[in-house]
PDB file of N, CA and C in Angstrom:
ATOM      1  N   MET N  30     -36.114   9.900  24.928  1.00  0.00           N
ATOM      2  CA  MET N  30     -35.604   8.706  24.648  1.00  0.00           C
ATOM      3  C   MET N  30     -35.698   8.463  23.244  1.00  0.00           C
ATOM      4  N   LYS N  31     -36.484   8.990  22.273  1.00  0.00           N
ATOM      5  CA  LYS N  31     -36.161   8.757  20.801  1.00  0.00           C
ATOM      6  C   LYS N  31     -35.173   9.506  20.150  1.00  0.00           C
ATOM      7  N   ILE N  32     -34.696  10.363  20.942  1.00  0.00           N
ATOM      8  CA  ILE N  32     -33.400  11.415  20.415  1.00  0.00           C
ATOM      9  C   ILE N  32     -32.319  10.686  21.099  1.00  0.00           C
ATOM     10  N   THR N  33     -32.261   9.986  21.964  1.00  0.00           N
ATOM     11  CA  THR N  33     -31.203   9.356  22.287  1.00  0.00           C
ATOM     12  C   THR N  33     -30.967   8.069  21.584  1.00  0.00           C
ATOM     13  N   LEU N  34     -31.971   7.304  20.941  1.00  0.00           N
ATOM     14  CA  LEU N  34     -32.022   5.988  20.124  1.00  0.00           C
ATOM     15  C   LEU N  34     -31.500   6.585  19.118  1.00  0.00           C
ATOM     16  N   HIS N  35     -31.994   7.580  18.463  1.00  0.00           N
ATOM     17  CA  HIS N  35     -31.353   8.047  17.035  1.00  0.00           C
ATOM     18  C   HIS N  35     -30.133   8.662  17.161  1.00  0.00           C
ATOM     19  N   ILE N  36     -29.598   9.198  17.872  1.00  0.00           N
ATOM     20  CA  ILE N  36     -28.089   9.238  18.141  1.00  0.00           C
ATOM     21  C   ILE N  36     -27.114   8.299  18.467  1.00  0.00           C
ATOM     22  N   PHE N  37     -27.742   6.912  19.129  1.00  0.00           N
ATOM     23  CA  PHE N  37     -26.956   5.884  19.304  1.00  0.00           C
ATOM     24  C   PHE N  37     -26.901   5.211  18.014  1.00  0.00           C
ATOM     25  N   LEU N  38     -27.960   5.034  17.152  1.00  0.00           N
ATOM     26  CA  LEU N  38     -28.149   4.587  15.766  1.00  0.00           C
ATOM     27  C   LEU N  38     -27.375   5.113  14.977  1.00  0.00           C
ATOM     28  N   GLY N  39     -27.127   6.322  14.786  1.00  0.00           N
ATOM     29  CA  GLY N  39     -26.231   7.155  14.078  1.00  0.00           C
ATOM     30  C   GLY N  39     -24.865   6.774  14.511  1.00  0.00           C
ATOM     31  N   ILE N  40     -24.420   7.086  15.640  1.00  0.00           N
ATOM     32  CA  ILE N  40     -23.277   6.660  15.865  1.00  0.00           C
ATOM     33  C   ILE N  40     -22.639   5.202  15.648  1.00  0.00           C
ATOM     34  N   LEU N  41     -23.753   4.289  15.929  1.00  0.00           N
ATOM     35  CA  LEU N  41     -23.497   2.920  15.526  1.00  0.00           C
ATOM     36  C   LEU N  41     -23.383   2.833  13.794  1.00  0.00           C
ATOM     37  N   PHE N  42     -24.199   3.445  13.098  1.00  0.00           N
ATOM     38  CA  PHE N  42     -23.810   3.566  11.717  1.00  0.00           C
ATOM     39  C   PHE N  42     -22.508   3.806  11.494  1.00  0.00           C
ATOM     40  N   PHE N  43     -22.020   5.087  11.778  1.00  0.00           N
ATOM     41  CA  PHE N  43     -20.929   5.782  11.601  1.00  0.00           C
ATOM     42  C   PHE N  43     -19.796   4.840  11.821  1.00  0.00           C
ATOM     43  N   CYS N  44     -19.937   4.168  12.983  1.00  0.00           N
ATOM     44  CA  CYS N  44     -18.561   3.101  13.301  1.00  0.00           C
ATOM     45  C   CYS N  44     -18.755   1.947  12.327  1.00  0.00           C
ATOM     46  N   SER N  45     -19.874   1.624  11.962  1.00  0.00           N
ATOM     47  CA  SER N  45     -19.820   0.690  11.164  1.00  0.00           C
ATOM     48  C   SER N  45     -19.343   1.116   9.765  1.00  0.00           C
ATOM     49  N   PHE N  46     -19.651   2.057   9.188  1.00  0.00           N
ATOM     50  CA  PHE N  46     -19.174   2.467   7.901  1.00  0.00           C
ATOM     51  C   PHE N  46     -17.509   2.454   8.145  1.00  0.00           C
ATOM     52  N   GLN N  47     -17.166   3.174   9.143  1.00  0.00           N
ATOM     53  CA  GLN N  47     -15.648   3.390   9.341  1.00  0.00           C
ATOM     54  C   GLN N  47     -14.751   1.856   9.214  1.00  0.00           C
ATOM     55  N   ILE N  48     -15.198   0.728  10.033  1.00  0.00           N
ATOM     56  CA  ILE N  48     -14.991  -0.341   9.860  1.00  0.00           C
ATOM     57  C   ILE N  48     -14.766  -1.058   8.496  1.00  0.00           C
ATOM     58  N   ILE N  49     -15.793  -0.806   7.708  1.00  0.00           N
ATOM     59  CA  ILE N  49     -16.025  -1.417   6.266  1.00  0.00           C
ATOM     60  C   ILE N  49     -15.055  -1.005   5.547  1.00  0.00           C
ATOM     61  N   GLN N  50     -14.569   0.286   5.471  1.00  0.00           N
ATOM     62  CA  GLN N  50     -13.599   0.907   4.522  1.00  0.00           C
ATOM     63  C   GLN N  50     -12.564   0.407   4.673  1.00  0.00           C
ATOM     64  N   ILE N  51     -11.575  -0.094   3.687  1.00  0.00           N
ATOM     65  CA  ILE N  51     -10.372  -0.930   3.733  1.00  0.00           C
ATOM     66  C   ILE N  51      -9.243   0.270   3.280  1.00  0.00           C
ATOM     67  N   ASP N  52      -8.282   0.455   4.170  1.00  0.00           N
ATOM     68  CA  ASP N  52      -7.164   1.434   3.758  1.00  0.00           C
ATOM     69  C   ASP N  52      -6.217   0.585   2.509  1.00  0.00           C
ATOM     70  N   PRO N  53      -6.125   1.008   1.454  1.00  0.00           N
ATOM     71  CA  PRO N  53      -5.387   0.159   0.466  1.00  0.00           C
ATOM     72  C   PRO N  53      -3.936   0.267   0.689  1.00  0.00           C
ATOM     73  N   LEU N  54      -3.397   0.924   1.243  1.00  0.00           N
ATOM     74  CA  LEU N  54      -1.941   1.192   1.733  1.00  0.00           C
ATOM     75  C   LEU N  54      -1.790   0.233   2.806  1.00  0.00           C
ATOM     76  N   GLN N  55      -2.445   0.100   3.706  1.00  0.00           N
ATOM     77  CA  GLN N  55      -2.547  -0.728   5.074  1.00  0.00           C
ATOM     78  C   GLN N  55      -2.504  -2.195   4.436  1.00  0.00           C
ATOM     79  N   ASN N  56      -3.756  -2.616   3.252  1.00  0.00           N
ATOM     80  CA  ASN N  56      -3.691  -3.741   2.902  1.00  0.00           C
ATOM     81  C   ASN N  56      -2.346  -4.357   1.941  1.00  0.00           C
ATOM     82  N   LEU N  57      -1.955  -3.284   1.319  1.00  0.00           N
ATOM     83  CA  LEU N  57      -0.803  -3.557   0.908  1.00  0.00           C
ATOM     84  C   LEU N  57       0.368  -4.060   2.063  1.00  0.00           C
ATOM     85  N   TYR N  58       0.689  -3.370   2.868  1.00  0.00           N
ATOM     86  CA  TYR N  58       1.425  -3.530   4.118  1.00  0.00           C
ATOM     87  C   TYR N  58       1.467  -4.908   4.504  1.00  0.00           C
ATOM     88  N   GLU N  59       0.265  -5.323   4.603  1.00  0.00           N
ATOM     89  CA  GLU N  59      -0.094  -6.697   5.140  1.00  0.00           C
ATOM     90  C   GLU N  59       0.417  -7.698   4.365  1.00  0.00           C
ATOM     91  N   ARG N  60       0.301  -7.419   2.906  1.00  0.00           N
ATOM     92  CA  ARG N  60       0.833  -8.361   1.835  1.00  0.00           C
ATOM     93  C   ARG N  60       2.307  -8.468   1.690  1.00  0.00           C
ATOM     94  N   TYR N  61       3.161  -7.373   1.961  1.00  0.00           N
ATOM     95  CA  TYR N  61       4.417  -6.999   1.821  1.00  0.00           C
ATOM     96  C   TYR N  61       5.018  -6.510   3.058  1.00  0.00           C
ATOM     97  N   LYS N  62       4.695  -6.790   4.029  1.00  0.00           N
ATOM     98  CA  LYS N  62       5.467  -6.595   5.310  1.00  0.00           C
ATOM     99  C   LYS N  62       6.813  -7.096   5.771  1.00  0.00           C
ATOM    100  N   LEU N  63       6.970  -8.136   4.918  1.00  0.00           N
ATOM    101  CA  LEU N  63       8.468  -8.485   5.017  1.00  0.00           C
ATOM    102  C   LEU N  63       9.210  -8.144   3.698  1.00  0.00           C
ATOM    103  N   GLY N  64       8.781  -6.950   3.196  1.00  0.00           N
ATOM    104  CA  GLY N  64       9.232  -6.801   1.610  1.00  0.00           C
ATOM    105  C   GLY N  64       9.689  -5.152   1.982  1.00  0.00           C
ATOM    106  N   GLU N  65       9.146  -4.569   0.557  1.00  0.00           N
ATOM    107  CA  GLU N  65       9.304  -3.158   0.440  1.00  0.00           C
ATOM    108  C   GLU N  65       8.073  -2.456  -0.374  1.00  0.00           C
ATOM    109  N   ILE N  66       7.666  -1.337  -0.177  1.00  0.00           N
ATOM    110  CA  ILE N  66       6.731  -0.528  -0.669  1.00  0.00           C
ATOM    111  C   ILE N  66       7.403   0.954  -0.876  1.00  0.00           C
ATOM    112  N   SER N  67       7.161   1.113  -2.432  1.00  0.00           N
ATOM    113  CA  SER N  67       7.471   2.652  -2.444  1.00  0.00           C
ATOM    114  C   SER N  67       6.507   3.361  -3.170  1.00  0.00           C
ATOM    115  N   GLU N  68       6.442   4.664  -3.144  1.00  0.00           N
ATOM    116  CA  GLU N  68       5.208   5.569  -3.622  1.00  0.00           C
ATOM    117  C   GLU N  68       5.692   6.118  -4.733  1.00  0.00           C
ATOM    118  N   CYS N  69       5.219   6.109  -5.986  1.00  0.00           N
ATOM    119  CA  CYS N  69       5.674   6.866  -6.932  1.00  0.00           C
ATOM    120  C   CYS N  69       4.592   7.652  -7.792  1.00  0.00           C
ATOM    121  N   GLN N  70       4.996   8.531  -8.621  1.00  0.00           N
ATOM    122  CA  GLN N  70       4.039   8.951  -9.818  1.00  0.00           C
ATOM    123  C   GLN N  70       4.324   8.361 -11.046  1.00  0.00           C
ATOM    124  N   ILE N  71       2.960   8.587 -11.944  1.00  0.00           N
ATOM    125  CA  ILE N  71       3.019   7.906 -13.013  1.00  0.00           C
ATOM    126  C   ILE N  71       1.724   8.684 -13.649  1.00  0.00           C
ATOM    127  N   ASN N  72       2.369   9.708 -14.770  1.00  0.00           N
ATOM    128  CA  ASN N  72       1.417  10.362 -15.461  1.00  0.00           C
ATOM    129  C   ASN N  72       0.319  11.192 -14.551  1.00  0.00           C
ATOM    130  N   GLY N  73       1.100  11.747 -13.444  1.00  0.00           N
ATOM    131  CA  GLY N  73       0.394  12.570 -12.361  1.00  0.00           C
ATOM    132  C   GLY N  73      -0.723  11.793 -11.479  1.00  0.00           C
ATOM    133  N   ALA N  74      -0.491  10.448 -11.431  1.00  0.00           N
ATOM    134  CA  ALA N  74      -1.172   9.584 -10.391  1.00  0.00           C
ATOM    135  C   ALA N  74      -0.366   8.949  -9.685  1.00  0.00           C
ATOM    136  N   THR N  75      -0.698   8.733  -8.324  1.00  0.00           N
ATOM    137  CA  THR N  75       0.220   7.950  -7.369  1.00  0.00           C
ATOM    138  C   THR N  75      -0.016   6.800  -7.593  1.00  0.00           C
ATOM    139  N   VAL N  76       1.178   5.838  -7.520  1.00  0.00           N
ATOM    140  CA  VAL N  76       0.926   4.594  -7.343  1.00  0.00           C
ATOM    141  C   VAL N  76       1.889   3.899  -6.488  1.00  0.00           C
ATOM    142  N   TYR N  77       1.821   2.968  -6.131  1.00  0.00           N
ATOM    143  CA  TYR N  77       2.754   2.143  -5.011  1.00  0.00           C
ATOM    144  C   TYR N  77       3.249   0.715  -5.684  1.00  0.00           C
ATOM    145  N   LEU N  78       4.666   0.688  -5.616  1.00  0.00           N
ATOM    146  CA  LEU N  78       5.421  -0.498  -5.901  1.00  0.00           C
ATOM    147  C   LEU N  78       5.657  -1.471  -4.976  1.00  0.00           C
ATOM    148  N   ALA N  79       5.311  -2.459  -4.880  1.00  0.00           N
ATOM    149  CA  ALA N  79       5.733  -3.431  -3.552  1.00  0.00           C
ATOM    150  C   ALA N  79       6.579  -4.672  -4.069  1.00  0.00           C
ATOM    151  N   SER N  80       7.271  -5.142  -3.302  1.00  0.00           N
ATOM    152  CA  SER N  80       7.832  -6.467  -3.574  1.00  0.00           C
ATOM    153  C   SER N  80       8.207  -7.311  -2.156  1.00  0.00           C
ATOM    154  N   ILE N  81       8.478  -8.379  -2.676  1.00  0.00           N
ATOM    155  CA  ILE N  81       8.852  -9.432  -1.380  1.00  0.00           C
ATOM    156  C   ILE N  81      10.352  -9.111  -1.059  1.00  0.00           C
ATOM    157  N   ASN N  82      10.968  -9.684  -0.195  1.00  0.00           N
ATOM    158  CA  ASN N  82      12.182  -9.643   0.375  1.00  0.00           C
ATOM    159  C   ASN N  82      13.201 -10.416  -0.354  1.00  0.00           C
ATOM    160  N   ALA N  83      13.307 -10.505  -1.779  1.00  0.00           N
ATOM    161  CA  ALA N  83      14.043 -11.027  -2.517  1.00  0.00           C
ATOM    162  C   ALA N  83      14.978 -10.641  -3.665  1.00  0.00           C
ATOM    163  N   TYR N  84      15.838 -10.889  -3.893  1.00  0.00           N
ATOM    164  CA  TYR N  84      16.883  -9.777  -5.119  1.00  0.00           C
ATOM    165  C   TYR N  84      16.254  -9.868  -6.460  1.00  0.00           C
ATOM    166  N   ASP N  85      15.627 -11.250  -6.828  1.00  0.00           N
ATOM    167  CA  ASP N  85      15.075 -11.246  -8.059  1.00  0.00           C
ATOM    168  C   ASP N  85      13.537 -11.303  -8.113  1.00  0.00           C
ATOM    169  N   ALA N  86      12.970 -10.791  -7.013  1.00  0.00           N
ATOM    170  CA  ALA N  86      11.616 -10.590  -7.067  1.00  0.00           C
ATOM    171  C   ALA N  86      11.064  -9.419  -7.777  1.00  0.00           C
ATOM    172  N   PRO N  87       9.930  -9.780  -8.617  1.00  0.00           N
ATOM    173  CA  PRO N  87       9.257  -8.714  -9.485  1.00  0.00           C
ATOM    174  C   PRO N  87       8.694  -7.919  -8.715  1.00  0.00           C
ATOM    175  N   VAL N  88       8.411  -6.369  -8.894  1.00  0.00           N
ATOM    176  CA  VAL N  88       8.093  -5.261  -8.547  1.00  0.00           C
ATOM    177  C   VAL N  88       6.628  -5.189  -8.841  1.00  0.00           C
ATOM    178  N   VAL N  89       5.747  -5.066  -7.937  1.00  0.00           N
ATOM    179  CA  VAL N  89       4.297  -5.201  -8.671  1.00  0.00           C
ATOM    180  C   VAL N  89       3.582  -3.610  -8.535  1.00  0.00           C
ATOM    181  N   VAL N  90       3.153  -3.101  -9.585  1.00  0.00           N
ATOM    182  CA  VAL N  90       2.400  -1.831  -9.241  1.00  0.00           C
ATOM    183  C   VAL N  90       1.040  -1.752  -9.275  1.00  0.00           C
ATOM    184  N   TYR N  91       0.503  -0.899  -8.071  1.00  0.00           N
ATOM    185  CA  TYR N  91      -0.728  -1.158  -7.792  1.00  0.00           C
ATOM    186  C   TYR N  91      -1.023   0.468  -7.751  1.00  0.00           C
ATOM    187  N   ASP N  92      -2.284   0.731  -8.280  1.00  0.00           N
ATOM    188  CA  ASP N  92      -3.124   1.983  -8.192  1.00  0.00           C
ATOM    189  C   ASP N  92      -3.275   2.695  -6.972  1.00  0.00           C
ATOM    190  N   GLU N  93      -4.189   3.731  -6.547  1.00  0.00           N
ATOM    191  CA  GLU N  93      -4.277   4.225  -5.194  1.00  0.00           C
ATOM    192  C   GLU N  93      -5.463   3.271  -4.513  1.00  0.00           C
ATOM    193  N   LEU N  94      -5.944   2.380  -5.161  1.00  0.00           N
ATOM    194  CA  LEU N  94      -7.102   1.675  -4.654  1.00  0.00           C
ATOM    195  C   LEU N  94      -6.585   0.471  -4.516  1.00  0.00           C
ATOM    196  N   GLY N  95      -5.486   0.150  -4.720  1.00  0.00           N
ATOM    197  CA  GLY N  95      -4.746  -1.188  -4.159  1.00  0.00           C
ATOM    198  C   GLY N  95      -4.988  -2.446  -5.377  1.00  0.00           C
ATOM    199  N   GLU N  96      -5.169  -1.763  -6.705  1.00  0.00           N
ATOM    200  CA  GLU N  96      -5.654  -2.593  -7.724  1.00  0.00           C
ATOM    201  C   GLU N  96      -4.360  -2.706  -8.698  1.00  0.00           C
ATOM    202  N   LYS N  97      -4.142  -4.161  -8.926  1.00  0.00           N
ATOM    203  CA  LYS N  97      -2.962  -4.421  -9.480  1.00  0.00           C
ATOM    204  C   LYS N  97      -2.782  -3.727 -11.069  1.00  0.00           C
ATOM    205  N   LEU N  98      -1.743  -2.901 -11.498  1.00  0.00           N
ATOM    206  CA  LEU N  98      -1.841  -2.465 -12.848  1.00  0.00           C
ATOM    207  C   LEU N  98      -0.618  -3.096 -13.564  1.00  0.00           C
ATOM    208  N   PHE N  99       0.465  -3.200 -13.199  1.00  0.00           N
ATOM    209  CA  PHE N  99       1.435  -3.988 -14.141  1.00  0.00           C
ATOM    210  C   PHE N  99       2.553  -4.580 -13.113  1.00  0.00           C
ATOM    211  N   THR N 100       3.548  -5.695 -13.856  1.00  0.00           N
ATOM    212  CA  THR N 100       4.747  -5.822 -12.960  1.00  0.00           C
ATOM    213  C   THR N 100       6.088  -5.424 -13.767  1.00  0.00           C
ATOM    214  N   CYS N 101       7.012  -5.208 -12.782  1.00  0.00           N
ATOM    215  CA  CYS N 101       7.982  -4.763 -13.535  1.00  0.00           C
ATOM    216  C   CYS N 101       9.322  -6.072 -12.796  1.00  0.00           C
ATOM    217  N   ASN N 102       9.487  -6.817 -13.656  1.00  0.00           N
ATOM    218  CA  ASN N 102      10.136  -8.015 -13.384  1.00  0.00           C
ATOM    219  C   ASN N 102      11.780  -7.786 -13.884  1.00  0.00           C
ATOM    220  N   TYR N 103      12.574  -6.747 -13.267  1.00  0.00           N
ATOM    221  CA  TYR N 103      13.888  -6.386 -13.815  1.00  0.00           C
ATOM    222  C   TYR N 103      14.859  -7.320 -13.846  1.00  0.00           C
ATOM    223  N   ALA N 104      14.798  -8.499 -12.860  1.00  0.00           N
ATOM    224  CA  ALA N 104      15.592  -9.705 -12.675  1.00  0.00           C
ATOM    225  C   ALA N 104      15.806 -10.424 -13.762  1.00  0.00           C
ATOM    226  N   TRP N 105      14.476 -10.639 -14.517  1.00  0.00           N
ATOM    227  CA  TRP N 105      14.132 -11.555 -15.531  1.00  0.00           C
ATOM    228  C   TRP N 105      14.098 -10.734 -16.893  1.00  0.00           C
ATOM    229  N   GLY N 106      14.202  -9.592 -16.864  1.00  0.00           N
ATOM    230  CA  GLY N 106      13.936  -8.551 -18.009  1.00  0.00           C
ATOM    231  C   GLY N 106      12.589  -8.895 -18.545  1.00  0.00           C
ATOM    232  N   GLN N 107      11.630  -8.848 -17.945  1.00  0.00           N
ATOM    233  CA  GLN N 107      10.176  -8.951 -18.274  1.00  0.00           C
ATOM    234  C   GLN N 107       9.485  -7.669 -17.620  1.00  0.00           C
ATOM    235  N   ALA N 108      10.071  -6.526 -17.588  1.00  0.00           N
ATOM    236  CA  ALA N 108       9.769  -5.175 -17.116  1.00  0.00           C
ATOM    237  C   ALA N 108       8.635  -4.953 -18.333  1.00  0.00           C
ATOM    238  N   ASP N 109       7.242  -4.395 -17.960  1.00  0.00           N
ATOM    239  CA  ASP N 109       6.307  -3.797 -18.755  1.00  0.00           C
ATOM    240  C   ASP N 109       7.238  -2.347 -19.230  1.00  0.00           C
ATOM    241  N   GLU N 110       6.796  -2.065 -20.284  1.00  0.00           N
ATOM    242  CA  GLU N 110       7.431  -0.691 -20.946  1.00  0.00           C
ATOM    243  C   GLU N 110       6.948   0.401 -20.039  1.00  0.00           C
ATOM    244  N   THR N 111       5.771   0.298 -19.475  1.00  0.00           N
ATOM    245  CA  THR N 111       5.491   1.405 -18.496  1.00  0.00           C
ATOM    246  C   THR N 111       6.464   1.615 -17.244  1.00  0.00           C
ATOM    247  N   CYS N 112       7.004   0.666 -17.031  1.00  0.00           N
ATOM    248  CA  CYS N 112       7.671   0.978 -15.711  1.00  0.00           C
ATOM    249  C   CYS N 112       8.862   2.142 -15.989  1.00  0.00           C
ATOM    250  N   SER N 113       9.193   2.231 -17.143  1.00  0.00           N
ATOM    251  CA  SER N 113      10.433   3.633 -17.252  1.00  0.00           C
ATOM    252  C   SER N 113       9.686   4.774 -17.035  1.00  0.00           C
ATOM    253  N   GLU N 114       8.061   4.967 -16.846  1.00  0.00           N
ATOM    254  CA  GLU N 114       7.515   5.971 -16.810  1.00  0.00           C
ATOM    255  C   GLU N 114       7.566   6.287 -15.335  1.00  0.00           C
ATOM    256  N   LEU N 115       7.682   5.459 -14.624  1.00  0.00           N
ATOM    257  CA  LEU N 115       7.465   5.587 -12.982  1.00  0.00           C
ATOM    258  C   LEU N 115       8.508   6.985 -12.721  1.00  0.00           C
ATOM    259  N   THR N 116       7.926   7.960 -11.864  1.00  0.00           N
ATOM    260  CA  THR N 116       8.825   9.064 -11.589  1.00  0.00           C
ATOM    261  C   THR N 116       8.795   9.116 -10.146  1.00  0.00           C
ATOM    262  N   LEU N 117       9.523  10.358  -9.379  1.00  0.00           N
ATOM    263  CA  LEU N 117       9.488  10.634  -7.930  1.00  0.00           C
ATOM    264  C   LEU N 117       9.146   9.707  -6.849  1.00  0.00           C
ATOM    265  N   CYS N 118       9.866   8.376  -7.424  1.00  0.00           N
ATOM    266  CA  CYS N 118       9.739   7.332  -6.170  1.00  0.00           C
ATOM    267  C   CYS N 118      10.317   7.499  -4.926  1.00  0.00           C
ATOM    268  N   GLU N 119       9.579   7.239  -4.301  1.00  0.00           N
ATOM    269  CA  GLU N 119      10.056   7.295  -2.656  1.00  0.00           C
ATOM    270  C   GLU N 119       9.716   5.844  -2.002  1.00  0.00           C
ATOM    271  N   THR N 120      10.782   5.298  -0.842  1.00  0.00           N
ATOM    272  CA  THR N 120      10.411   4.019  -0.123  1.00  0.00           C
ATOM    273  C   THR N 120       9.742   4.582   0.997  1.00  0.00           C
ATOM    274  N   ILE N 121       8.428   4.162   1.190  1.00  0.00           N
ATOM    275  CA  ILE N 121       7.777   4.339   2.454  1.00  0.00           C
ATOM    276  C   ILE N 121       7.695   3.178   3.232  1.00  0.00           C
ATOM    277  N   TYR N 122       8.229   1.912   3.047  1.00  0.00           N
ATOM    278  CA  TYR N 122       8.089   1.217   3.843  1.00  0.00           C
ATOM    279  C   TYR N 122       9.154   0.281   3.604  1.00  0.00           C
ATOM    280  N   ARG N 123      10.037  -0.405   4.450  1.00  0.00           N
ATOM    281  CA  ARG N 123      10.839  -1.454   4.266  1.00  0.00           C
ATOM    282  C   ARG N 123      11.243  -2.479   5.387  1.00  0.00           C
ATOM    283  N   CYS N 124      11.093  -3.712   5.534  1.00  0.00           N
ATOM    284  CA  CYS N 124      11.300  -4.385   6.735  1.00  0.00           C
ATOM    285  C   CYS N 124      12.755  -4.491   7.326  1.00  0.00           C
ATOM    286  N   GLN N 125      12.672  -4.813   8.460  1.00  0.00           N
ATOM    287  CA  GLN N 125      13.974  -4.980   8.796  1.00  0.00           C
ATOM    288  C   GLN N 125      14.781  -6.143   8.294  1.00  0.00           C
ATOM    289  N   LEU N 126      15.974  -6.076   8.287  1.00  0.00           N
ATOM    290  CA  LEU N 126      16.817  -7.249   7.753  1.00  0.00           C
ATOM    291  C   LEU N 126      16.081  -7.492   6.306  1.00  0.00           C
ATOM    292  N   HIS N 127      16.252  -6.389   5.442  1.00  0.00           N
ATOM    293  CA  HIS N 127      15.995  -6.276   4.019  1.00  0.00           C
ATOM    294  C   HIS N 127      17.351  -7.079   3.131  1.00  0.00           C
ATOM    295  N   VAL N 128      16.965  -7.777   2.358  1.00  0.00           N
ATOM    296  CA  VAL N 128      18.071  -8.319   1.396  1.00  0.00           C
ATOM    297  C   VAL N 128      18.896  -7.317   0.672  1.00  0.00           C
ATOM    298  N   SER N 129      18.597  -6.073   0.965  1.00  0.00           N
ATOM    299  CA  SER N 129      19.024  -5.126   0.156  1.00  0.00           C
ATOM    300  C   SER N 129      20.296  -4.326   1.107  1.00  0.00           C
ATOM    301  N   GLY N 130      20.137  -4.698   2.690  1.00  0.00           N
ATOM    302  CA  GLY N 130      21.192  -4.278   3.617  1.00  0.00           C
ATOM    303  C   GLY N 130      20.747  -2.781   3.829  1.00  0.00           C
ATOM    304  N   LYS N 131      19.891  -2.195   3.171  1.00  0.00           N
ATOM    305  CA  LYS N 131      19.353  -0.881   3.641  1.00  0.00           C
ATOM    306  C   LYS N 131      18.354  -0.905   4.799  1.00  0.00           C
ATOM    307  N   ARG N 132      18.399   0.400   5.622  1.00  0.00           N
ATOM    308  CA  ARG N 132      17.762   0.304   6.716  1.00  0.00           C
ATOM    309  C   ARG N 132      16.268   0.379   6.545  1.00  0.00           C
ATOM    310  N   ALA N 133      15.826  -0.022   7.421  1.00  0.00           N
ATOM    311  CA  ALA N 133      14.146  -0.163   7.607  1.00  0.00           C
ATOM    312  C   ALA N 133      13.522   1.198   7.826  1.00  0.00           C
ATOM    313  N   ILE N 134      12.263   0.992   6.778  1.00  0.00           N
ATOM    314  CA  ILE N 134      11.806   2.444   6.810  1.00  0.00           C
ATOM    315  C   ILE N 134      10.047   2.098   7.071  1.00  0.00           C
ATOM    316  N   ASP N 135       9.524   2.999   7.855  1.00  0.00           N
ATOM    317  CA  ASP N 135       8.050   2.939   7.976  1.00  0.00           C
ATOM    318  C   ASP N 135       7.449   4.404   7.885  1.00  0.00           C
ATOM    319  N   LYS N 136       7.605   4.895   6.811  1.00  0.00           N
ATOM    320  CA  LYS N 136       7.034   6.438   6.632  1.00  0.00           C
ATOM    321  C   LYS N 136       5.440   6.925   7.069  1.00  0.00           C
ATOM    322  N   TYR N 137       4.455   6.046   6.710  1.00  0.00           N
ATOM    323  CA  TYR N 137       3.370   6.092   7.371  1.00  0.00           C
ATOM    324  C   TYR N 137       2.651   5.434   8.300  1.00  0.00           C
ATOM    325  N   ASP N 138       3.900   4.783   9.242  1.00  0.00           N
ATOM    326  CA  ASP N 138       3.759   4.197  10.504  1.00  0.00           C
ATOM    327  C   ASP N 138       2.767   2.986  10.220  1.00  0.00           C
ATOM    328  N   LEU N 139       2.833   2.101   9.049  1.00  0.00           N
ATOM    329  CA  LEU N 139       1.962   1.178   8.775  1.00  0.00           C
ATOM    330  C   LEU N 139       1.964  -0.167   9.583  1.00  0.00           C
ATOM    331  N   SER N 140       3.174  -0.369  10.333  1.00  0.00           N
ATOM    332  CA  SER N 140       3.447  -1.372  11.282  1.00  0.00           C
ATOM    333  C   SER N 140       2.533  -1.522  12.583  1.00  0.00           C
ATOM    334  N   ARG N 141       1.937  -0.370  12.894  1.00  0.00           N
ATOM    335  CA  ARG N 141       1.370   0.293  14.288  1.00  0.00           C
ATOM    336  C   ARG N 141       0.661  -1.060  14.622  1.00  0.00           C
TER     337      ARG N 141
END
């Protein structure tokens, strides 16, 4: 009986731990599901660029933990100088009916 209780508590603890962890990319999707998200490199680190569905919307750059790093506002000429250092960018999510007219993308099945 004690072993069964320990196993049950272990499973309960493991499941609770899994629920508490938040996937930063999924969190970005929830904030930008009507927009676009790209995955890029900067100085060897992966970053995510996200923007809402508007022509003049700024592009916000986030680290792998989902923390905001800087903004690239190309429409209003207020792009951080670091924006020019972004490389290997790939769009990983784009909503249906995006203002750009480009097709929808969901590389990591974020909309599941």
